[in-house]
PDB file of C-alpha atoms in Angstrom:
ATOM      1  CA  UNK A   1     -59.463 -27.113 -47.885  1.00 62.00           C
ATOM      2  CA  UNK A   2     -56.886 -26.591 -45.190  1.00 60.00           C
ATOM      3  CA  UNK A   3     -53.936 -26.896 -47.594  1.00 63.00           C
ATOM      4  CA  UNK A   4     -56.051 -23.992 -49.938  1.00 63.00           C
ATOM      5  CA  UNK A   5     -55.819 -21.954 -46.501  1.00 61.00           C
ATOM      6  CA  UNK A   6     -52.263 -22.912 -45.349  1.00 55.00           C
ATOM      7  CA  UNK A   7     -51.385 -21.769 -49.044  1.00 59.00           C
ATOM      8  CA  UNK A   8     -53.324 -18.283 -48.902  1.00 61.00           C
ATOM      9  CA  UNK A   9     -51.470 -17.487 -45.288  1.00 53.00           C
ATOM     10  CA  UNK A  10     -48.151 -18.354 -47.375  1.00 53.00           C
ATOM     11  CA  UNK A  11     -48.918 -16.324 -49.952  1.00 45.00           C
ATOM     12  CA  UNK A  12     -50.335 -13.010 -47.951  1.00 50.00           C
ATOM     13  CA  UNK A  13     -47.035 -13.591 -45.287  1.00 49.00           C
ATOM     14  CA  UNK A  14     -45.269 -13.255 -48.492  1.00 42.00           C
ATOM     15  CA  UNK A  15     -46.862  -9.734 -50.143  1.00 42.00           C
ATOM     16  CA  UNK A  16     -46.825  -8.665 -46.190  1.00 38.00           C
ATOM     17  CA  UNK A  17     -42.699  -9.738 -46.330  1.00 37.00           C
ATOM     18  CA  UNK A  18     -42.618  -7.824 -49.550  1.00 36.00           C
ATOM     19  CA  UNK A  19     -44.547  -4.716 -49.001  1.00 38.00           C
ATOM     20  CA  UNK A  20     -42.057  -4.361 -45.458  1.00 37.00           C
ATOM     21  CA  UNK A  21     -38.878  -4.715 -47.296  1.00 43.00           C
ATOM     22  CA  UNK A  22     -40.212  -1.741 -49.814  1.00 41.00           C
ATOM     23  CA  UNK A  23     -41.392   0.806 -47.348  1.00 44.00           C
ATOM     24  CA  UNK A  24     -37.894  -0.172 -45.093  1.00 47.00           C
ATOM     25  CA  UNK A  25     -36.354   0.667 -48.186  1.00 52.00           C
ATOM     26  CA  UNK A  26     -37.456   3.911 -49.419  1.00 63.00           C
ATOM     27  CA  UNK A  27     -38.699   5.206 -45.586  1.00 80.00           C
ATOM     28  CA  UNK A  28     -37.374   9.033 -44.751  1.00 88.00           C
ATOM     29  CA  UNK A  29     -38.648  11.473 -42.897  1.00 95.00           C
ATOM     30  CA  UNK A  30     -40.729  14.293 -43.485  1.00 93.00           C
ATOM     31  CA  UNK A  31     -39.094  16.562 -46.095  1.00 93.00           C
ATOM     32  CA  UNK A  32     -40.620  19.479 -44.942  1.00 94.00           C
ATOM     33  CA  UNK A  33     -39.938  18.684 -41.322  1.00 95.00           C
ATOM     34  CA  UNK A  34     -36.286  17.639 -41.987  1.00 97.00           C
ATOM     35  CA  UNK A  35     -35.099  19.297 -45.161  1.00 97.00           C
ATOM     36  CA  UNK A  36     -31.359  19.154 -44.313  1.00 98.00           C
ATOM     37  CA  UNK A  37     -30.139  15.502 -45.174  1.00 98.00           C
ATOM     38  CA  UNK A  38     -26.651  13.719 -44.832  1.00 98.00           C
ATOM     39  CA  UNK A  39     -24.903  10.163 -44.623  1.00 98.00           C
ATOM     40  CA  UNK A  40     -22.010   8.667 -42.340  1.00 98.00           C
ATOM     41  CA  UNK A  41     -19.103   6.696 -44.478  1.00 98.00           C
ATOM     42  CA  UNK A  42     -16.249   4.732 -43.637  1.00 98.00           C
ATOM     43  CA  UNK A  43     -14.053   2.427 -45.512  1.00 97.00           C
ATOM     44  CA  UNK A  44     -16.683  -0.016 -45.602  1.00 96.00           C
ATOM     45  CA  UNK A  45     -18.492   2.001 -48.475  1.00 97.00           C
ATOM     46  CA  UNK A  46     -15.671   1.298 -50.801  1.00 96.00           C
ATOM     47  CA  UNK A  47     -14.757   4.048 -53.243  1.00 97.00           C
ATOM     48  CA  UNK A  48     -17.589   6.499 -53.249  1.00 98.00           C
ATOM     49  CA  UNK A  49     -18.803   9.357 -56.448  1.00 98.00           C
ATOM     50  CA  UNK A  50     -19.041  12.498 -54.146  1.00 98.00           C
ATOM     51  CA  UNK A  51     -20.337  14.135 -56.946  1.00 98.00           C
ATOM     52  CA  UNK A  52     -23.334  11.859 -57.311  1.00 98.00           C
ATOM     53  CA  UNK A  53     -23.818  11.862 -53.650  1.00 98.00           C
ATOM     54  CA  UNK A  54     -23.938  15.544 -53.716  1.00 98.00           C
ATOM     55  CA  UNK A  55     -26.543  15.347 -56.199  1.00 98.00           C
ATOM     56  CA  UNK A  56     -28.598  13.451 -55.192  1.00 97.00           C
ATOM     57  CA  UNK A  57     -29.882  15.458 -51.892  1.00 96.00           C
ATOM     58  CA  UNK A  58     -27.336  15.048 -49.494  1.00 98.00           C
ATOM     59  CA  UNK A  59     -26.001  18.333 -47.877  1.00 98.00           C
ATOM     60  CA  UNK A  60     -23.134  16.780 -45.034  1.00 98.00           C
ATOM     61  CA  UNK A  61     -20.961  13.705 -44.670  1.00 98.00           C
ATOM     62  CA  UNK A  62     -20.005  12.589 -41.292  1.00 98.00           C
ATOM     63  CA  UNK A  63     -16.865  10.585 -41.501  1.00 98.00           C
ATOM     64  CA  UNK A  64     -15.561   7.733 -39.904  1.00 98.00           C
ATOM     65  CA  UNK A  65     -11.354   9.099 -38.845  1.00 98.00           C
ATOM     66  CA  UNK A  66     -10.290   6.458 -36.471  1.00 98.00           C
ATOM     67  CA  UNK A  67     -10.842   4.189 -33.997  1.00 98.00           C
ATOM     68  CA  UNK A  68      -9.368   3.363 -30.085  1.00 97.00           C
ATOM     69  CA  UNK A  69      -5.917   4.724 -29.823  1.00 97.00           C
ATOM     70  CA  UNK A  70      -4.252   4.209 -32.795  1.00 97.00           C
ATOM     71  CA  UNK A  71      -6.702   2.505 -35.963  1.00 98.00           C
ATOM     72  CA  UNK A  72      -6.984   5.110 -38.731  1.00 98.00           C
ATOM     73  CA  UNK A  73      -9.626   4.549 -41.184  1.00 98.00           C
ATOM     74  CA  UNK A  74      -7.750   4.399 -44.499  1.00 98.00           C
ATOM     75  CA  UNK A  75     -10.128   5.841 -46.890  1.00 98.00           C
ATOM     76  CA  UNK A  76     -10.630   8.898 -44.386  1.00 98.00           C
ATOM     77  CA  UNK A  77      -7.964  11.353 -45.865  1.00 98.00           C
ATOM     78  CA  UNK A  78      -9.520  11.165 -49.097  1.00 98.00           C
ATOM     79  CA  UNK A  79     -13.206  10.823 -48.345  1.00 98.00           C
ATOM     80  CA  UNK A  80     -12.415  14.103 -46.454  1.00 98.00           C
ATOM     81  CA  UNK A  81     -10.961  15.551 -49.633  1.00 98.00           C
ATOM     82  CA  UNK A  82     -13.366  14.401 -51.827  1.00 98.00           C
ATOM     83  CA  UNK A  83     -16.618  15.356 -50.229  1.00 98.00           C
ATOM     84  CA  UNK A  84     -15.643  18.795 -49.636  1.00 98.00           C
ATOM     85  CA  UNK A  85     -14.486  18.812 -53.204  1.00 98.00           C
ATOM     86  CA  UNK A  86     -18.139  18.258 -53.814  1.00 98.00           C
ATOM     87  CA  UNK A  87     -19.382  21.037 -52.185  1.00 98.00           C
ATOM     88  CA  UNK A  88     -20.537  19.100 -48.578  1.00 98.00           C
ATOM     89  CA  UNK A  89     -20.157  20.284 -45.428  1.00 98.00           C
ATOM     90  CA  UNK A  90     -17.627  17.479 -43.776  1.00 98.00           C
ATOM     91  CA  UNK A  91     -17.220  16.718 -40.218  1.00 98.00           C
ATOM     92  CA  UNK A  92     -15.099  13.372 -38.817  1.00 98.00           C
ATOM     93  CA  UNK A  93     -15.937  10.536 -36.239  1.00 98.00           C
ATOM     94  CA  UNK A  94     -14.012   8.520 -33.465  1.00 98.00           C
ATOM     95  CA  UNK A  95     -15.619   4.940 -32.797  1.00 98.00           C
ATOM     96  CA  UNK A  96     -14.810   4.919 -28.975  1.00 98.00           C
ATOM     97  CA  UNK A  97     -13.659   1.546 -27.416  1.00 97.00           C
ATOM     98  CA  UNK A  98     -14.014   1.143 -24.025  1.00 96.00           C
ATOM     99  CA  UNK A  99     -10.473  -0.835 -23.925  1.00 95.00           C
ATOM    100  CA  UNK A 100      -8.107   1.855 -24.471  1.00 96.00           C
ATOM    101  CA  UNK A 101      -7.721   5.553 -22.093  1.00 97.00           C
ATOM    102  CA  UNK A 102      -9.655   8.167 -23.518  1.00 98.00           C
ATOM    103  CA  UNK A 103      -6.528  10.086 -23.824  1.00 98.00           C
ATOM    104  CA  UNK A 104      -4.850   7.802 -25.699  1.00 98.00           C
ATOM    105  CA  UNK A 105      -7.898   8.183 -28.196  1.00 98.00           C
ATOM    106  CA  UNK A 106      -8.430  11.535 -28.071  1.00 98.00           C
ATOM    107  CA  UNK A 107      -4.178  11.876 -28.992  1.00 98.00           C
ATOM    108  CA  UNK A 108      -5.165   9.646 -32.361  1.00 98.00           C
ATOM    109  CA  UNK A 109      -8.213  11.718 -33.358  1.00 98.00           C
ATOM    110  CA  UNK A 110      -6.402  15.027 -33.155  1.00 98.00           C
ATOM    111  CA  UNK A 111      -3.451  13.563 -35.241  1.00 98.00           C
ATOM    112  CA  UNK A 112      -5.565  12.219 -38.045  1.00 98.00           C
ATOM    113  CA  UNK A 113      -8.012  14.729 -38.864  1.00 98.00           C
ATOM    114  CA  UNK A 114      -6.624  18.513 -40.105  1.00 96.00           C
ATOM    115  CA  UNK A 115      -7.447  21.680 -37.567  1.00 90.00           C
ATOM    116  CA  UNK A 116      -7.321  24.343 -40.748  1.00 89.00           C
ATOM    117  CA  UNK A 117     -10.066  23.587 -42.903  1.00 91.00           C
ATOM    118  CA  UNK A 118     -14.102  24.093 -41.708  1.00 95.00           C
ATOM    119  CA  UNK A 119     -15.448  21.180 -40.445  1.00 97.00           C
ATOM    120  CA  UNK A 120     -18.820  20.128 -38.836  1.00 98.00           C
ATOM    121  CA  UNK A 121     -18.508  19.604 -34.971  1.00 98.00           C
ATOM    122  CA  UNK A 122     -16.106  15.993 -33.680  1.00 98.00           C
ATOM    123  CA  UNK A 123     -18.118  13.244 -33.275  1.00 98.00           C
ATOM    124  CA  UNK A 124     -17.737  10.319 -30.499  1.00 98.00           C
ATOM    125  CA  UNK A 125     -18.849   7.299 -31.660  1.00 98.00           C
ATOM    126  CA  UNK A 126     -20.279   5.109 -28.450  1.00 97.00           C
ATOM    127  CA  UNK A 127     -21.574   1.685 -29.351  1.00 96.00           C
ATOM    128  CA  UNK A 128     -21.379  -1.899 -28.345  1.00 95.00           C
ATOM    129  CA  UNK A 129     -21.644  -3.680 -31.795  1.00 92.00           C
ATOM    130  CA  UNK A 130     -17.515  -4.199 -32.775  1.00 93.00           C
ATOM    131  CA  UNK A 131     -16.640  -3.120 -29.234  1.00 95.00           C
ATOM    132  CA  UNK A 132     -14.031  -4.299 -26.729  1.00 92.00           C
ATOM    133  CA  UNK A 133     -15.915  -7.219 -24.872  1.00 91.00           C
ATOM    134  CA  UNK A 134     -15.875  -5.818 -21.067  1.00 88.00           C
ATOM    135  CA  UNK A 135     -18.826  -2.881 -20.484  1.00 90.00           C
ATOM    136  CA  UNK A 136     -17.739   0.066 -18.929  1.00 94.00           C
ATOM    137  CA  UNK A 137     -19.622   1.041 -16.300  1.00 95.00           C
ATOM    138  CA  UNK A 138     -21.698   4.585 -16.428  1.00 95.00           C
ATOM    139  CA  UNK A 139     -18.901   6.439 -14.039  1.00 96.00           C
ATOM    140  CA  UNK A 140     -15.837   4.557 -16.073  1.00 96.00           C
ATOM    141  CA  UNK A 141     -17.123   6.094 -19.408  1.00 96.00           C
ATOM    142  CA  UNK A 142     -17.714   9.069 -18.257  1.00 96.00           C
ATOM    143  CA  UNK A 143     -13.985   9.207 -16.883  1.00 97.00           C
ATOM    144  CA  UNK A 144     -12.482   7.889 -20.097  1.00 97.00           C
ATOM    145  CA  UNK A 145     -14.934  10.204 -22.380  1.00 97.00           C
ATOM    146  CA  UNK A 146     -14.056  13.391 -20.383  1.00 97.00           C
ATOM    147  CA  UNK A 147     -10.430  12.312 -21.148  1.00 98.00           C
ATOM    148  CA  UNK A 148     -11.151  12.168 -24.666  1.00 98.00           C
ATOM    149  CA  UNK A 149     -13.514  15.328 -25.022  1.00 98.00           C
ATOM    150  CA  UNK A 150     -11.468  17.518 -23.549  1.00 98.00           C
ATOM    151  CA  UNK A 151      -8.520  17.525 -25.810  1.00 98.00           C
ATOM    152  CA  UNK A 152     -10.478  17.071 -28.683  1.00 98.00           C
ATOM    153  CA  UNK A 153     -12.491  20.148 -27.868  1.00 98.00           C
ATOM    154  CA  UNK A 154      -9.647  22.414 -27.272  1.00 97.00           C
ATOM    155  CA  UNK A 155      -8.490  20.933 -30.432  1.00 97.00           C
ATOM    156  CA  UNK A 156     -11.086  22.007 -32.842  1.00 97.00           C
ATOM    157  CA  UNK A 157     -13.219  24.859 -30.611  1.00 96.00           C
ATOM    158  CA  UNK A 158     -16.216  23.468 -30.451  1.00 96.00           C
ATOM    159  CA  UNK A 159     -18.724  21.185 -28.615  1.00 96.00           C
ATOM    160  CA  UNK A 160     -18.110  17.789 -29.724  1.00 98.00           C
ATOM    161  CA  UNK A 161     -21.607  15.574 -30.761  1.00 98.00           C
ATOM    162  CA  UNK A 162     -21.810  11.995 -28.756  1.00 97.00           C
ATOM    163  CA  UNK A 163     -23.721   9.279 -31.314  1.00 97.00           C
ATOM    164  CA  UNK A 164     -25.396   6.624 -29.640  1.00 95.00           C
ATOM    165  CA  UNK A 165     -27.181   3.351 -30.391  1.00 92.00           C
ATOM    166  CA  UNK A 166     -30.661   2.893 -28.910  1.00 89.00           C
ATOM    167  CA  UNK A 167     -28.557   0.264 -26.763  1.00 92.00           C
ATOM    168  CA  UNK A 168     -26.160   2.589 -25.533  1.00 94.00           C
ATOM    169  CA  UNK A 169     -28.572   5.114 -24.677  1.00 92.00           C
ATOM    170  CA  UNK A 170     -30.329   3.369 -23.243  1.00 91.00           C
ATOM    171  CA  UNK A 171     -27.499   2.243 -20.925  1.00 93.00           C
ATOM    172  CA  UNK A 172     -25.885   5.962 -20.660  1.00 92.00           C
ATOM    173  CA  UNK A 173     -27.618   8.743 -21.442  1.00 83.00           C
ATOM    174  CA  UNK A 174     -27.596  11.159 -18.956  1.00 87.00           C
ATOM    175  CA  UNK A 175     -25.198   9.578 -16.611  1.00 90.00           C
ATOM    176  CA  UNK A 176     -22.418  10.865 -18.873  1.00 92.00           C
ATOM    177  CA  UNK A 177     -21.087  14.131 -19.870  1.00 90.00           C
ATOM    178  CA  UNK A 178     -23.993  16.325 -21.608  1.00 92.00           C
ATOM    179  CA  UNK A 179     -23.543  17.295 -25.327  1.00 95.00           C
ATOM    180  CA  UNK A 180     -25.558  17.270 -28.125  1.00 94.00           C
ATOM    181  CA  UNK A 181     -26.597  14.079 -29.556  1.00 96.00           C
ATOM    182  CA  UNK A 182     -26.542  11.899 -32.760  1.00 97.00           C
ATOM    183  CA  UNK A 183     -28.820   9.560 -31.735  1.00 96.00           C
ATOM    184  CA  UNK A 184     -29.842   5.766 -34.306  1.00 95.00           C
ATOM    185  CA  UNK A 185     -33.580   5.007 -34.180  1.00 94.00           C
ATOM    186  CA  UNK A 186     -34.298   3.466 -37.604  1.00 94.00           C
ATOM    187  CA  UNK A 187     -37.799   4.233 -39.140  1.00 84.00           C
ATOM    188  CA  UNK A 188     -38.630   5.996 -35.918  1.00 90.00           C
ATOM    189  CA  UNK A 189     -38.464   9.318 -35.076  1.00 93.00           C
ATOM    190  CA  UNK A 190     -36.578   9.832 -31.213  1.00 93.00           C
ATOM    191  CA  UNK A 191     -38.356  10.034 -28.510  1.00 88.00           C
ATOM    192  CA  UNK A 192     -36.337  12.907 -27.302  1.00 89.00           C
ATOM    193  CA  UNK A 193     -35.971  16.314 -29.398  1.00 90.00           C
ATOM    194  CA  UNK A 194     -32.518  17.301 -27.767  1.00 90.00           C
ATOM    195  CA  UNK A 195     -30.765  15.917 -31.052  1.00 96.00           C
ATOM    196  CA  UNK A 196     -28.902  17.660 -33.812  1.00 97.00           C
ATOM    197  CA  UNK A 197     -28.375  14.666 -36.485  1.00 98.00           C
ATOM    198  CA  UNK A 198     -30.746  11.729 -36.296  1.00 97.00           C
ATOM    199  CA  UNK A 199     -29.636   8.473 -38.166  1.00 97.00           C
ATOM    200  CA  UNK A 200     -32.769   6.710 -39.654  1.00 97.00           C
ATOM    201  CA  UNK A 201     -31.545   4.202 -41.773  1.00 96.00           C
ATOM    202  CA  UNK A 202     -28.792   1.778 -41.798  1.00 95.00           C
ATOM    203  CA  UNK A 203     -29.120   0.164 -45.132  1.00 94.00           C
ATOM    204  CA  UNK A 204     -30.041   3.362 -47.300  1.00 96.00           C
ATOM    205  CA  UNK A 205     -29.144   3.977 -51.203  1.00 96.00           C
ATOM    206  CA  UNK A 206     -27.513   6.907 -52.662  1.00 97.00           C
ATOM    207  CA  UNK A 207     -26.289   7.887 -56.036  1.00 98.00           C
ATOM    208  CA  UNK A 208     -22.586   7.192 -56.252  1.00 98.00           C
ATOM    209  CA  UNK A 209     -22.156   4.606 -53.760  1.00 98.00           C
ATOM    210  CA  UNK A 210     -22.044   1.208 -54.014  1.00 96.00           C
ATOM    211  CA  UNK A 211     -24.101  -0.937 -51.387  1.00 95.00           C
ATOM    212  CA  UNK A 212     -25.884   0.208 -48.509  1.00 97.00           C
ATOM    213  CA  UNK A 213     -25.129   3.648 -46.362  1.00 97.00           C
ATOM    214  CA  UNK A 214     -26.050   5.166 -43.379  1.00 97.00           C
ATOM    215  CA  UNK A 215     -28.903   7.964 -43.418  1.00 98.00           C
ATOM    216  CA  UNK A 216     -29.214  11.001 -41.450  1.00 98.00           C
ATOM    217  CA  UNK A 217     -31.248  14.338 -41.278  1.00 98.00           C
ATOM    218  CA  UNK A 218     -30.420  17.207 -39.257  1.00 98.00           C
ATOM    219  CA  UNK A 219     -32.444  18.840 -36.922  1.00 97.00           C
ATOM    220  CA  UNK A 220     -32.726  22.419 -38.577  1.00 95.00           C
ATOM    221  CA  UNK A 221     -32.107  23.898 -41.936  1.00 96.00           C
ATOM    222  CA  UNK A 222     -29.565  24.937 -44.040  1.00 97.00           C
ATOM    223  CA  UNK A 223     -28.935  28.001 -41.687  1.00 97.00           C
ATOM    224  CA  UNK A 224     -28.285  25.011 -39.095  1.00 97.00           C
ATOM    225  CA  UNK A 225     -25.527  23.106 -41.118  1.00 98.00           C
ATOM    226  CA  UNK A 226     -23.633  26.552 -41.883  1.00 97.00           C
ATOM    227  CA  UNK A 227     -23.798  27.484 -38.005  1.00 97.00           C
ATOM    228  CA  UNK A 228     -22.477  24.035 -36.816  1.00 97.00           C
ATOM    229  CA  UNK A 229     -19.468  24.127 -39.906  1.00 96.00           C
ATOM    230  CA  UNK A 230     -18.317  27.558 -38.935  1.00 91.00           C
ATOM    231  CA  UNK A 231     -15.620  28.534 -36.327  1.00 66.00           C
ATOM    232  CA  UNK A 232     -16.180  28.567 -32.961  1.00 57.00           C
ATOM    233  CA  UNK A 233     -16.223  32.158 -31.810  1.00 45.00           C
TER     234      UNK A 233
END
């Protein structure tokens, strides 16, 4: 009798272990709520089909330029090229370390990624996974991201967008310079509205790439994504 019961827990762990892995799987937000969808990309997405991507419902691609002071992400140039080929509005990211001067930093985003074509607002990347080891401390980030934002701003005249982990914001937001804010809380909505993309999934699918891919909708519509790719006035 108990090894009948140990069995049936086994069994309904298992369908519970099942049923999980589908709905983490195929979870997205509302559609009607969030109609505006996009995904983040580096080299780690090997060689992606942005015409499949841009068919199957993705409007923007965030991606990944460089990293620290002098790491350029090799597949950027073309990604860039590529996805605006395929009719999506592009913007580019900097993964910030915390052991290099933000103006060193900012110096290697402005070289890599081109000032005459439209692009969606610069993107800070701020995150601990892949990081330098030592933790800056609220009031040294802020320092080294000022460094970094405001040559980058100038740069591309506009308001950059700060992306941060739940464990980074939960260690700095609001203790370092205000902008607007990617923010990663998977199958979760935020718990804060002042957000323009929200990343919901880490291990997503889309037509034309290979693997897994980060997911994102944007706060707004389609009159949102046009306002955020044109020129600053």
């Amino acid at each position: 009798m108990k090894k009948r019961i140990v069995l049936w827990g086994l069994a309904n762990l298992a369908l519970a272990c099942v049923i999980a892995v589908a709905y983490f799987r195929t979870y997205s937000p509302d559609r009607d709520r969030y109609p505006v969808r996009g995904i983040d990309v580096s080299h780690h997405q090997g060689k992606i089909d942005w015409r499949r991507v841009a068919a199957d419902d993705v409007a923007f691609a965030v991606i990944k330029a460089t990293e620290g002071g002098d790491h350029v992400d090799n597949a950027f140039a073309g990604n860039l090229r590529e996805a605006r080929a395929a009719g999506l509005a592009v913007g580019a990211y900097h993964f910030f370390t915390f052991c290099r001067p933000g103006a060193d930093q900012a110096r290697n985003f402005i070289s890599a990624v081109p000032h005459d074509q439209p692009l969606l607002p610069p993107v800070v990347d701020i995150e601990f996974g892949g990081n330098c080891p030592q933790r800056l401390s609220p009031e040294q980030l802020n320092t080294e991201l000022k460094d970094f934002l405001g040559p980058v701003e100038a740069a591309f005249g506009k308001p950059a967008i700060i992306y941060l982990t739940d464990e980074a914001e939960a260690a700095y937001a609001g203790q370092i310079a205000a902008r607007p804010l990617w923010l990663r809380s998977l199958l979760m909505e935020p718990d804060r509205r002042d957000w323009i993309y929200w990343q919901y999934h880490n291990s997503g699918r889309v037509d034309g790439i290979e693997g897994d891919v980060d997911l994102n909708v944007l706060q707004g519509g389609p009159e949102k994504l046009a306002a955020l790719l044109a020129s600053a006035p």
